[in-house]
């Protein structure tokens, strides 16, 4: 093809030299070449099952280009990496809002009252459906947004739209928590912010103030927010001083463990946008306040080598996908277990073994007390097996679990249910999530 192109342009140039008026054709050639270069940058091989692949490639190319620009800015000392990424992703979402022509987010529901307040000092956005008359109690959802404990906002873009829609469709009070994130704070602060907000919301006085039925309060979140939701659900369930608990938990492609970055889903989907395997590990290192240069060690599972005596066989069994995954998903994958690895890493980064950061590590006695669960997983997601393993362990502990798996789903697809970055699978997954809450909350 390129030979043909060369041949073609040689002829053109020949002609151009002969007839200056034909020099107008030169821009056409340049355009073709630029288009080819752009296609080369945008194209990434994707699994066949992913629908609307070009849309995902474009989205990913935008994300990669943004990351590159930000890295260069940082290299030039012109701003902080994550701060800049955060504002540029927000700008991307804001652009969507401008295109749609709505000021306060997508899919605004006029019946829903939106207000910003604080719960025990933690900023939250509260969505309230119209009051249903004297004595009418409503359902409620406490929601934690995703973004690798570093990106995203309850108040912006798709999160604002999802929670607003949820409030409207479920006739529920939705509280979306604006917990602090990296680089401002590190683990356990984001978790503690969420816990403070949850305890405040579940107090008698606050539930009454919002006319919420105390028997029907869910905790939910996606990705890193799913991690926080699972961890908070465990903590509240086992806290005897709390008389009100969450009645259900709904986890959307949650992050649940940091000991094995070579599960079949981490291996299968390491190059699938937008949550690449290395990006997820970088998020973990940032969250836990660890040295970013540890990335290659974590990729190799050197941090959870057999020599790390702090990781007991009991703990290992809790993340053992060879036992916990349905056989269909093990395929030909082999577990990556390193003999010696990196000495003392777990001591250096204690968050790796902390159940508040890695809820999959909790013991069966804790899981047994957890509320009924909905766990949404996507086939093309490094975190698929985190979700599968947690579903299995909760079930083994006697908890009722609904697993909702999307064979053509990719990480983050729920956030892409709105124009102009909407995907059919994102809309279906959002429907599945809402309909489970509709029936089970
Ligand atoms: C992992 O640890 C082994 C020692 O067990 C070491 O030889 C290897 O280089 C380490 N891998 C990386 C990526 O650092």
Coordinates of C-alpha atoms and ligand atoms in Angstrom, one line a residue:
X1 CA 0.0 0.0 0.0
X2 CA 2.8 2.4 0.9
X3 CA 4.6 1.5 -2.3
X4 CA 1.5 2.4 -4.2
X5 CA 1.2 5.7 -2.3
X6 CA 4.9 6.6 -3.1
X7 CA 4.4 5.7 -6.7
X8 CA 1.3 7.9 -6.7
X9 CA 2.9 10.9 -5.1
X10 CA 6.0 10.6 -7.3
X11 CA 3.7 10.9 -10.3
X12 CA 1.9 13.8 -8.7
X13 CA 5.1 15.7 -8.0
X14 CA 6.1 15.1 -11.5
X15 CA 2.9 16.6 -12.7
X16 CA 3.1 19.4 -10.2
X17 CA 6.5 20.4 -11.6
X18 CA 5.1 20.5 -15.0
X19 CA 1.8 22.2 -14.3
X20 CA 2.1 24.6 -11.4
X21 CA -1.7 24.9 -11.3
X22 CA -2.0 21.3 -10.1
X23 CA 0.0 22.1 -7.0
X24 CA -3.5 22.4 -5.5
X25 CA -3.4 18.6 -5.3
X26 CA -0.5 18.6 -2.9
X27 CA -2.7 19.4 0.1
X28 CA -4.8 16.3 -0.7
X29 CA -1.6 14.1 -0.5
X30 CA -0.7 15.7 2.8
X31 CA -4.1 15.2 4.2
X32 CA -4.1 11.5 3.2
X33 CA -0.7 11.1 4.9
X34 CA -1.9 12.8 8.1
X35 CA -5.0 10.7 8.2
X36 CA -2.9 7.6 7.9
X37 CA -0.7 8.8 10.7
X38 CA -3.7 9.6 12.9
X39 CA -5.3 6.2 12.2
X40 CA -2.0 4.6 13.2
X41 CA -2.0 6.5 16.5
X42 CA -5.7 5.8 17.2
X43 CA -5.8 2.1 16.2
X44 CA -5.3 -0.5 18.9
X45 CA -6.2 -4.1 18.5
X46 CA -9.4 -4.8 20.5
X47 CA -11.1 -8.1 21.3
X48 CA -13.8 -9.0 18.8
X49 CA -16.6 -9.0 21.4
X50 CA -16.1 -5.3 22.1
X51 CA -18.8 -3.4 20.2
X52 CA -18.4 0.1 18.7
X53 CA -14.6 -0.5 18.7
X54 CA -13.7 2.7 16.9
X55 CA -15.5 4.8 19.4
X56 CA -13.5 3.2 22.2
X57 CA -10.3 3.7 20.3
X58 CA -11.1 7.4 19.8
X59 CA -11.9 7.8 23.5
X60 CA -8.7 6.0 24.4
X61 CA -6.6 8.0 22.0
X62 CA -7.9 11.2 23.5
X63 CA -7.1 9.8 27.0
X64 CA -3.6 8.8 25.9
X65 CA -2.9 12.1 24.2
X66 CA -4.0 13.9 27.3
X67 CA -1.7 11.8 29.5
X68 CA 1.1 12.5 27.1
X69 CA 0.6 16.3 27.1
X70 CA 0.3 16.2 30.9
X71 CA 3.5 14.1 31.3
X72 CA 5.4 16.6 29.1
X73 CA 4.0 19.5 31.1
X74 CA 5.2 17.8 34.3
X75 CA 8.6 17.1 32.8
X76 CA 8.9 20.8 32.0
X77 CA 7.9 21.5 35.6
X78 CA 4.6 23.1 34.5
X79 CA 2.2 21.6 36.9
X80 CA 1.4 18.5 38.8
X81 CA 0.8 15.3 36.9
X82 CA -2.4 14.2 38.5
X83 CA -3.8 17.7 39.1
X84 CA -3.5 18.4 35.4
X85 CA -5.0 15.0 34.4
X86 CA -7.9 15.7 36.7
X87 CA -8.6 19.1 35.3
X88 CA -8.3 17.8 31.7
X89 CA -10.6 14.9 32.2
X90 CA -13.0 17.3 33.8
X91 CA -12.6 19.5 30.8
X92 CA -13.4 16.6 28.5
X93 CA -16.6 16.0 30.5
X94 CA -17.4 19.7 30.6
X95 CA -17.1 19.8 26.8
X96 CA -19.8 17.1 26.7
X97 CA -22.0 19.3 28.8
X98 CA -21.4 22.3 26.6
X99 CA -22.3 20.3 23.5
X100 CA -25.4 19.0 25.2
X101 CA -26.2 22.5 26.3
X102 CA -27.0 21.8 29.9
X103 CA -25.4 23.7 32.7
X104 CA -25.6 21.4 35.7
X105 CA -24.9 18.0 34.0
X106 CA -26.3 15.5 31.6
X107 CA -29.8 14.2 31.9
X108 CA -31.0 16.8 34.4
X109 CA -34.2 15.7 36.1
X110 CA -36.3 18.7 37.0
X111 CA -38.1 16.8 39.8
X112 CA -34.8 16.1 41.7
X113 CA -33.6 18.7 44.2
X114 CA -29.8 18.9 44.2
X115 CA -28.0 20.4 47.1
X116 CA -24.4 20.5 48.4
X117 CA -23.7 20.2 52.1
X118 CA -21.3 18.4 54.5
X119 CA -21.8 15.2 56.5
X120 CA -19.5 15.4 59.5
X121 CA -17.2 17.7 57.7
X122 CA -17.1 15.7 54.4
X123 CA -18.6 17.4 51.4
X124 CA -21.5 15.6 49.8
X125 CA -24.0 16.2 47.1
X126 CA -27.6 15.2 48.0
X127 CA -30.2 14.3 45.4
X128 CA -33.8 14.3 46.7
X129 CA -36.9 13.2 44.8
X130 CA -40.1 15.2 45.4
X131 CA -41.5 14.6 48.9
X132 CA -44.2 11.9 48.9
X133 CA -46.5 13.4 51.4
X134 CA -46.8 13.1 55.2
X135 CA -45.0 10.1 56.7
X136 CA -43.8 8.8 53.3
X137 CA -40.3 7.2 53.8
X138 CA -38.0 6.9 50.8
X139 CA -35.2 4.5 49.9
X140 CA -31.6 5.9 49.9
X141 CA -28.2 5.2 48.2
X142 CA -24.8 6.4 49.4
X143 CA -22.6 6.5 46.4
X144 CA -18.8 6.7 46.0
X145 CA -17.5 7.7 42.6
X146 CA -14.6 6.0 40.9
X147 CA -11.3 7.3 39.4
X148 CA -8.4 5.4 41.0
X149 CA -8.7 7.4 44.2
X150 CA -7.3 10.3 42.2
X151 CA -9.8 11.4 39.6
X152 CA -13.5 12.2 39.2
X153 CA -16.0 14.2 41.1
X154 CA -19.5 13.6 42.5
X155 CA -20.5 17.0 41.1
X156 CA -19.2 16.7 37.5
X157 CA -20.0 15.0 34.3
X158 CA -21.2 11.4 34.2
X159 CA -21.3 10.9 38.0
X160 CA -23.6 13.8 38.5
X161 CA -25.8 12.4 35.7
X162 CA -25.8 8.8 37.0
X163 CA -26.7 9.8 40.6
X164 CA -29.4 12.3 39.5
X165 CA -31.0 9.7 37.2
X166 CA -30.8 7.1 40.0
X167 CA -32.6 9.4 42.4
X168 CA -35.3 10.0 39.8
X169 CA -35.9 6.4 38.7
X170 CA -35.7 4.8 42.2
X171 CA -37.5 7.6 43.9
X172 CA -34.5 7.5 46.3
X173 CA -32.4 10.0 48.3
X174 CA -28.9 9.7 46.8
X175 CA -25.9 11.0 48.7
X176 CA -22.8 11.2 46.5
X177 CA -19.6 11.7 48.6
X178 CA -16.9 14.1 47.6
X179 CA -14.1 12.3 49.5
X180 CA -10.6 13.8 49.3
X181 CA -8.2 12.1 46.9
X182 CA -4.5 11.7 45.8
X183 CA -2.4 13.8 45.8
X184 CA -4.1 15.9 48.5
X185 CA -4.4 12.9 50.8
X186 CA -3.3 9.2 50.8
X187 CA -4.8 6.0 52.3
X188 CA -6.5 5.7 54.7
X189 CA -7.9 9.3 54.4
X190 CA -10.3 8.7 51.5
X191 CA -11.7 5.7 53.3
X192 CA -12.0 7.6 56.5
X193 CA -13.9 10.4 54.7
X194 CA -16.3 7.9 53.3
X195 CA -16.7 6.3 56.7
X196 CA -17.5 9.6 58.4
X197 CA -20.1 10.4 55.8
X198 CA -21.7 7.0 56.1
X199 CA -21.9 7.1 59.9
X200 CA -23.4 10.5 59.7
X201 CA -26.0 9.5 57.1
X202 CA -27.0 6.4 59.0
X203 CA -27.7 8.3 62.2
X204 CA -31.3 8.4 63.3
X205 CA -31.5 12.2 63.2
X206 CA -30.2 12.5 59.6
X207 CA -32.3 9.7 58.2
X208 CA -35.4 11.4 59.7
X209 CA -34.3 14.8 58.3
X210 CA -34.3 13.3 54.8
X211 CA -37.4 11.1 55.3
X212 CA -35.4 7.9 54.6
X213 CA -36.6 4.4 55.5
X214 CA -33.8 3.1 57.7
X215 CA -34.3 -0.5 56.5
X216 CA -33.7 0.5 52.9
X217 CA -30.3 2.2 52.6
X218 CA -27.8 1.0 50.0
X219 CA -24.0 1.6 49.7
X220 CA -22.6 1.7 46.2
X221 CA -19.8 2.8 44.0
X222 CA -17.9 2.0 40.9
X223 CA -14.2 1.0 40.4
X224 CA -12.2 2.7 43.3
X225 CA -15.6 3.8 44.6
X226 CA -16.7 0.1 44.6
X227 CA -13.6 -0.5 46.7
X228 CA -14.6 2.1 49.2
X229 CA -18.2 0.8 49.2
X230 CA -17.1 -2.7 49.9
X231 CA -14.7 -1.6 52.7
X232 CA -17.3 0.7 54.3
X233 CA -20.0 -2.0 54.1
X234 CA -17.7 -4.4 56.0
X235 CA -16.8 -1.8 58.6
X236 CA -20.4 -0.7 59.3
X237 CA -21.7 -4.3 59.3
X238 CA -19.2 -5.3 62.0
X239 CA -19.5 -2.2 64.2
X240 CA -21.8 -3.0 67.1
X241 CA -22.1 0.6 68.1
X242 CA -24.1 1.3 64.9
X243 CA -27.8 0.5 65.2
X244 CA -28.5 1.3 61.6
X245 CA -26.7 -0.6 58.8
X246 CA -26.7 -0.7 55.0
X247 CA -29.3 -3.2 53.8
X248 CA -27.6 -3.9 50.4
X249 CA -24.4 -3.2 48.6
X250 CA -24.0 -2.6 44.9
X251 CA -20.5 -2.8 43.6
X252 CA -19.7 -1.8 40.0
X253 CA -16.4 -3.3 38.7
X254 CA -14.8 -2.8 42.1
X255 CA -11.1 -2.8 42.9
X256 CA -10.7 -5.3 45.8
X257 CA -7.1 -6.6 46.1
X258 CA -3.5 -5.7 45.4
X259 CA -1.6 -8.9 46.0
X260 CA -2.0 -10.5 42.6
X261 CA -1.6 -8.5 39.4
X262 CA -1.4 -11.7 37.3
X263 CA -5.0 -13.0 37.6
X264 CA -6.4 -14.2 34.3
X265 CA -8.3 -10.9 33.9
X266 CA -5.2 -8.8 34.6
X267 CA -3.3 -10.9 32.0
X268 CA -6.1 -11.0 29.4
X269 CA -6.9 -7.3 29.6
X270 CA -3.6 -5.7 30.3
X271 CA -3.7 -3.8 27.0
X272 CA -7.5 -3.1 26.9
X273 CA -8.4 0.6 27.3
X274 CA -9.0 2.6 29.3
X275 CA -7.8 0.9 32.5
X276 CA -4.5 -0.6 31.5
X277 CA -2.8 -3.0 33.9
X278 CA 0.1 -0.6 34.6
X279 CA -2.3 2.3 35.2
X280 CA -4.3 0.3 37.8
X281 CA -1.0 -0.5 39.6
X282 CA 0.1 3.1 39.5
X283 CA -3.2 4.1 41.1
X284 CA -2.6 1.5 43.8
X285 CA 1.0 2.8 44.5
X286 CA -0.3 6.4 44.7
X287 CA -3.2 5.5 47.0
X288 CA -1.0 3.5 49.4
X289 CA 1.7 6.2 49.3
X290 CA 4.3 3.8 47.9
X291 CA 7.3 4.6 45.7
X292 CA 6.2 4.7 42.0
X293 CA 9.4 2.9 40.9
X294 CA 8.0 -0.3 42.5
X295 CA 5.8 -0.8 39.5
X296 CA 7.9 -3.5 37.8
X297 CA 8.1 -5.5 41.1
X298 CA 4.3 -5.4 41.4
X299 CA 3.8 -6.4 37.8
X300 CA 5.9 -9.4 38.5
X301 CA 4.0 -10.2 41.7
X302 CA 7.4 -9.8 43.6
X303 CA 5.6 -7.9 46.3
X304 CA 3.6 -11.1 47.3
X305 CA 6.4 -13.6 47.0
X306 CA 6.4 -16.7 49.2
X307 CA 9.1 -15.2 51.4
X308 CA 6.9 -12.5 52.7
X309 CA 5.9 -14.1 56.0
X310 CA 3.3 -11.4 56.7
X311 CA 1.2 -13.0 53.9
X312 CA 0.0 -16.1 55.7
X313 CA -1.4 -19.1 53.7
X314 CA -4.8 -18.1 55.1
X315 CA -4.5 -14.6 53.4
X316 CA -3.2 -16.1 50.2
X317 CA -6.2 -18.4 50.0
X318 CA -8.5 -15.4 50.1
X319 CA -7.1 -14.2 46.7
X320 CA -6.4 -17.6 45.2
X321 CA -8.1 -17.4 41.8
X322 CA -7.2 -21.0 41.0
X323 CA -9.8 -21.9 43.6
X324 CA -12.2 -18.9 43.6
X325 CA -12.8 -18.4 39.8
X326 CA -15.4 -20.3 37.8
X327 CA -13.4 -22.8 35.7
X328 CA -14.6 -21.2 32.5
X329 CA -12.5 -18.1 33.2
X330 CA -9.3 -19.9 34.2
X331 CA -8.6 -20.9 30.6
X332 CA -4.9 -21.7 30.2
X333 CA -3.7 -19.2 32.7
X334 CA -1.1 -20.2 35.3
X335 CA -0.7 -18.6 38.7
X336 CA 2.3 -16.3 39.0
X337 CA 3.9 -17.1 42.4
X338 CA 7.4 -15.8 43.1
X339 CA 9.7 -17.6 45.5
X340 CA 11.9 -14.8 46.9
X341 CA 10.8 -11.5 45.2
X342 CA 11.4 -8.3 47.0
X343 CA 12.2 -8.6 50.7
X344 CA 10.2 -6.5 53.1
X345 CA 7.9 -4.8 50.6
X346 CA 4.8 -5.6 52.5
X347 CA 6.2 -4.1 55.6
X348 CA 7.2 -0.9 53.7
X349 CA 3.7 -0.6 52.2
X350 CA 1.3 -1.9 55.0
X351 CA -1.8 -0.9 53.0
X352 CA -1.3 -3.9 50.8
X353 CA -2.6 -6.2 53.6
X354 CA -5.1 -3.8 55.1
X355 CA -8.7 -4.9 54.6
X356 CA -9.7 -1.2 54.5
X357 CA -7.8 -1.0 51.2
X358 CA -8.2 -4.6 50.0
X359 CA -11.7 -5.8 51.2
X360 CA -11.1 -9.2 49.5
X361 CA -8.7 -10.0 52.3
X362 CA -11.4 -9.9 55.0
X363 CA -12.0 -13.1 56.8
X364 CA -15.2 -15.2 56.4
X365 CA -16.5 -14.0 59.9
X366 CA -16.6 -10.4 58.6
X367 CA -18.0 -11.3 55.2
X368 CA -20.8 -13.3 56.8
X369 CA -22.1 -10.1 58.4
X370 CA -22.1 -8.1 55.1
X371 CA -25.3 -7.0 53.4
X372 CA -26.8 -8.7 50.3
X373 CA -24.7 -7.8 47.3
X374 CA -24.9 -7.0 43.6
X375 CA -21.6 -7.2 41.8
X376 CA -21.2 -6.0 38.2
X377 CA -18.3 -7.3 36.2
X378 CA -17.0 -6.7 32.7
X379 CA -15.2 -9.3 30.6
X380 CA -12.7 -6.8 29.2
X381 CA -11.6 -5.4 32.5
X382 CA -8.4 -6.1 34.5
X383 CA -10.7 -6.1 37.6
X384 CA -13.1 -8.7 36.4
X385 CA -11.6 -11.4 38.7
X386 CA -11.5 -9.2 41.7
X387 CA -15.3 -9.0 41.4
X388 CA -15.7 -12.7 40.7
X389 CA -13.6 -13.7 43.7
X390 CA -15.5 -11.4 46.0
X391 CA -18.8 -12.7 44.8
X392 CA -17.7 -16.3 45.4
X393 CA -16.2 -15.5 48.9
X394 CA -19.4 -13.6 50.0
X395 CA -21.5 -16.5 48.8
X396 CA -19.3 -19.0 50.7
X397 CA -19.9 -16.9 53.8
X398 CA -23.6 -17.2 53.3
X399 CA -24.4 -13.8 51.8
X400 CA -26.9 -13.6 48.9
X401 CA -25.1 -12.3 45.8
X402 CA -26.3 -11.3 42.3
X403 CA -23.5 -11.5 39.8
X404 CA -24.2 -9.4 36.7
X405 CA -21.5 -10.0 34.1
X406 CA -21.2 -8.2 30.7
X407 CA -19.5 -10.3 28.0
X408 CA -18.9 -7.3 25.9
X409 CA -18.3 -4.8 28.7
X410 CA -15.1 -2.9 29.4
X411 CA -13.9 -1.1 32.5
X412 CA -15.7 2.3 33.1
X413 CA -18.5 1.6 30.5
X414 CA -21.2 2.8 32.9
X415 CA -19.7 6.3 32.8
X416 CA -20.1 6.1 29.0
X417 CA -23.9 5.9 28.9
X418 CA -24.4 9.5 27.9
X419 CA -24.0 11.4 24.7
X420 CA -21.5 12.1 23.1
X421 CA -19.4 9.2 24.6
X422 CA -22.2 6.7 24.9
X423 CA -21.8 3.0 24.4
X424 CA -24.6 0.5 24.1
X425 CA -23.0 -1.8 26.7
X426 CA -22.8 1.2 29.1
X427 CA -26.5 1.8 28.8
X428 CA -27.3 -1.8 29.3
X429 CA -25.1 -2.1 32.3
X430 CA -26.6 1.1 33.9
X431 CA -30.1 -0.4 33.3
X432 CA -29.0 -3.7 34.9
X433 CA -27.7 -1.9 38.0
X434 CA -30.8 0.3 38.4
X435 CA -33.2 -2.6 37.9
X436 CA -31.4 -4.6 40.6
X437 CA -31.7 -1.7 43.0
X438 CA -35.3 -1.2 42.0
X439 CA -36.2 -4.8 43.0
X440 CA -33.8 -5.3 45.9
X441 CA -33.5 -2.1 47.8
Ligands
LIG1 C1 11.6 -10.1 41.2 O1 12.4 -10.8 42.1 C2 13.4 -11.6 41.7 C3 14.0 -12.3 42.8 O2 13.2 -13.3 43.3 C4 14.4 -10.8 40.8 O3 15.3 -11.7 40.3 C5 13.7 -10.1 39.7 O4 14.5 -9.3 39.0 C6 12.5 -9.3 40.3 N1 11.7 -8.7 39.2 C7 11.7 -7.4 38.9 C8 10.8 -7.1 37.7 O5 12.2 -6.6 39.6

